[in-house]
XYZ file of N, CA and C in Angstrom:
249
model
N 119.595 112.555 104.302
C 119.234 112.283 103.087
C 119.578 113.498 102.246
N 120.491 113.334 101.262
C 120.579 114.511 100.370
C 119.407 114.913 99.625
N 119.257 116.107 98.988
C 118.361 116.494 98.200
C 118.173 115.953 97.019
N 117.558 115.538 96.447
C 117.459 115.079 94.853
C 117.970 116.114 94.228
N 118.002 117.108 94.382
C 118.168 118.532 93.217
C 119.766 118.377 92.965
N 120.768 118.028 94.143
C 121.973 118.158 94.209
C 122.653 116.778 93.732
N 121.877 116.115 93.170
C 122.672 114.927 92.718
C 122.109 114.306 91.300
N 122.812 113.684 90.597
C 122.637 113.093 89.342
C 120.885 112.540 89.106
N 120.089 112.872 88.207
C 118.665 112.290 87.940
C 118.846 110.585 88.366
N 119.750 109.896 88.003
C 119.543 108.429 88.214
C 120.074 108.210 89.540
N 120.679 108.711 90.306
C 121.006 108.696 91.620
C 120.020 108.964 92.533
N 119.278 110.091 92.416
C 117.886 110.711 93.095
C 116.910 109.682 92.866
N 116.761 109.246 91.710
C 115.848 108.134 91.672
C 116.114 106.858 92.196
N 117.581 106.352 92.441
C 117.845 105.106 93.151
C 117.440 105.585 94.655
N 118.062 106.781 95.443
C 117.788 106.744 96.530
C 115.905 106.755 96.875
N 115.401 107.542 95.981
C 113.752 107.686 96.370
C 113.187 106.246 95.995
N 113.650 105.500 95.628
C 113.090 104.262 95.278
C 113.679 103.209 96.578
N 114.612 103.558 97.127
C 115.220 102.941 98.021
C 114.539 103.399 99.481
N 114.335 104.426 99.523
C 113.242 105.268 100.872
C 112.188 104.600 100.608
N 111.009 104.307 99.463
C 109.986 103.834 99.568
C 110.037 102.109 99.537
N 110.906 101.687 99.367
C 111.392 100.292 99.609
C 111.304 99.778 101.219
N 111.923 101.212 101.521
C 112.174 100.619 103.090
C 110.960 101.220 103.755
N 109.993 102.076 103.260
C 109.017 102.577 104.158
C 108.159 101.271 104.532
N 107.355 101.759 106.005
C 106.225 100.772 106.484
C 105.110 100.643 105.776
N 104.839 101.806 105.058
C 103.756 101.475 104.103
C 104.070 100.570 102.881
N 105.039 100.721 102.154
C 105.402 99.909 101.188
C 105.511 98.415 101.514
N 106.267 98.056 103.236
C 106.283 96.744 103.407
C 104.903 96.026 103.885
N 103.872 97.020 104.206
C 102.569 96.598 104.502
C 101.932 96.016 103.374
N 102.000 96.831 102.060
C 101.364 96.735 101.128
C 101.934 95.412 100.474
N 103.219 94.968 100.474
C 103.796 93.847 100.163
C 103.394 92.552 100.905
N 103.288 93.018 101.871
C 102.613 91.648 102.976
C 101.193 91.522 102.735
N 100.201 92.291 102.511
C 98.955 92.418 101.900
C 98.879 91.670 100.610
N 99.513 91.813 99.570
C 99.743 91.420 98.446
C 99.879 90.140 98.314
N 101.089 89.696 99.015
C 101.258 88.471 99.353
C 100.290 87.273 99.678
N 99.487 88.015 101.089
C 98.576 87.181 101.662
C 96.991 87.293 100.392
N 97.004 87.784 99.353
C 96.174 88.216 98.273
C 96.533 87.240 97.323
N 97.494 86.720 97.088
C 97.839 85.874 95.823
C 98.170 84.496 97.055
N 98.106 84.335 98.047
C 97.796 82.997 98.666
C 96.469 82.687 98.601
N 95.508 83.572 98.889
C 94.274 83.595 98.733
C 93.803 82.953 97.506
N 94.525 83.699 96.472
C 94.157 83.209 94.915
C 94.381 82.225 94.627
N 95.573 81.577 95.260
C 95.809 80.051 94.917
C 94.867 78.776 95.484
N 94.618 79.245 96.471
C 94.001 78.270 97.509
C 92.542 78.161 96.946
N 91.928 79.581 96.797
C 90.784 79.771 95.787
C 90.741 78.957 94.696
N 91.809 79.445 93.935
C 91.721 78.597 92.439
C 91.630 77.145 92.859
N 92.315 76.790 93.528
C 92.422 75.280 93.802
C 91.017 74.754 93.989
N 90.516 75.323 95.018
C 89.068 74.690 94.996
C 88.253 75.207 93.800
N 87.898 75.825 93.270
C 87.484 76.154 92.080
C 88.000 75.224 91.061
N 89.312 74.818 90.738
C 89.745 74.208 89.995
C 89.983 74.487 88.498
N 90.061 76.195 88.539
C 90.397 77.109 87.644
C 91.240 78.408 88.208
N 91.648 78.985 87.655
C 92.444 80.231 87.997
C 91.029 81.400 87.998
N 91.003 81.819 89.390
C 89.991 82.695 89.835
C 90.455 84.179 89.163
N 91.574 84.423 89.086
C 92.114 85.904 88.825
C 92.248 86.766 89.896
N 93.176 87.592 89.914
C 93.492 88.399 91.106
C 92.443 89.303 91.319
N 91.600 90.001 90.662
C 90.654 90.655 91.067
C 89.559 90.074 91.913
N 88.980 88.896 91.252
C 88.320 88.372 92.312
C 88.794 87.738 93.614
N 90.093 87.741 93.608
C 91.050 87.161 95.131
C 90.670 88.005 95.969
N 91.289 89.470 95.308
C 91.202 90.474 96.088
C 90.407 91.266 96.832
N 89.267 91.172 95.733
C 87.904 91.206 96.483
C 86.978 90.563 97.590
N 87.375 89.018 97.032
C 86.754 88.138 98.421
C 87.625 88.107 99.427
N 88.898 88.676 99.387
C 90.263 88.816 100.297
C 89.853 89.740 101.280
N 89.543 90.592 100.751
C 88.983 91.880 101.301
C 87.837 91.792 102.500
N 86.747 91.095 101.540
C 85.681 91.070 102.509
C 85.656 89.981 103.644
N 86.600 88.720 103.225
C 86.375 87.882 104.328
C 87.606 87.935 105.123
N 88.746 88.587 104.601
C 89.952 88.110 105.510
C 90.730 89.274 106.129
N 90.417 90.717 104.951
C 91.330 91.863 105.543
C 91.360 92.247 107.030
N 90.199 92.532 107.879
C 90.154 93.487 108.810
C 90.940 92.425 109.949
N 90.511 91.015 109.876
C 91.027 90.058 110.695
C 92.744 90.123 110.681
N 93.199 90.207 109.099
C 94.592 90.011 108.989
C 95.182 91.412 109.718
N 94.445 92.503 109.126
C 94.976 93.534 109.943
C 95.092 94.179 111.333
N 94.053 93.100 112.181
C 94.301 93.336 113.338
C 95.343 92.402 113.896
N 95.436 91.080 113.240
C 96.509 90.241 113.742
C 98.049 90.906 113.836
N 97.921 91.678 112.440
C 99.341 92.424 112.163
C 99.748 93.455 113.323
N 98.919 94.291 113.639
C 98.871 95.466 114.603
C 99.350 94.690 115.849
N 98.634 93.396 116.247
C 99.000 93.024 117.494
C 100.188 92.189 117.485
N 100.828 91.910 116.417
C 102.102 91.230 116.430
C 102.869 92.413 116.637
N 102.725 93.627 115.942
C 103.635 94.768 115.910
C 103.617 95.146 117.388
N 102.729 95.189 117.896
C 102.484 95.630 119.527
C 103.473 95.089 120.356
N 103.331 93.434 120.034
C 104.124 92.661 120.914
C 105.448 92.728 120.336
N 105.826 92.942 119.304
C 107.416 93.192 118.947
C 107.912 94.576 119.625
N 107.032 95.543 119.345
C 107.576 96.679 120.089
C 107.581 96.907 121.601
N 107.006 96.045 122.161
C 107.196 95.737 123.896
C 108.431 94.824 123.965
N 108.572 93.932 123.165
C 109.506 92.760 123.550
C 110.935 93.953 123.320
N 111.159 94.821 122.596
C 112.049 95.171 122.144
C 112.650 96.676 123.252
């Protein structure tokens, strides 16, 4: 990867942005966010009103995060072993 100093600022920012978007950490963040939004929708439907992102986030972390992460790690190991 070229050094950001050697290129115009807009191009450097674009490359850095692409690097972040391709990172495993960012992909995990997006997957987790998607699960939280699903949880928010389900719980809002149950409550008959929008429960809000913060409440859904806290509820999901307490009730589902650890199991979700374990499942994700297991799936990643399975995919790695298959390749």
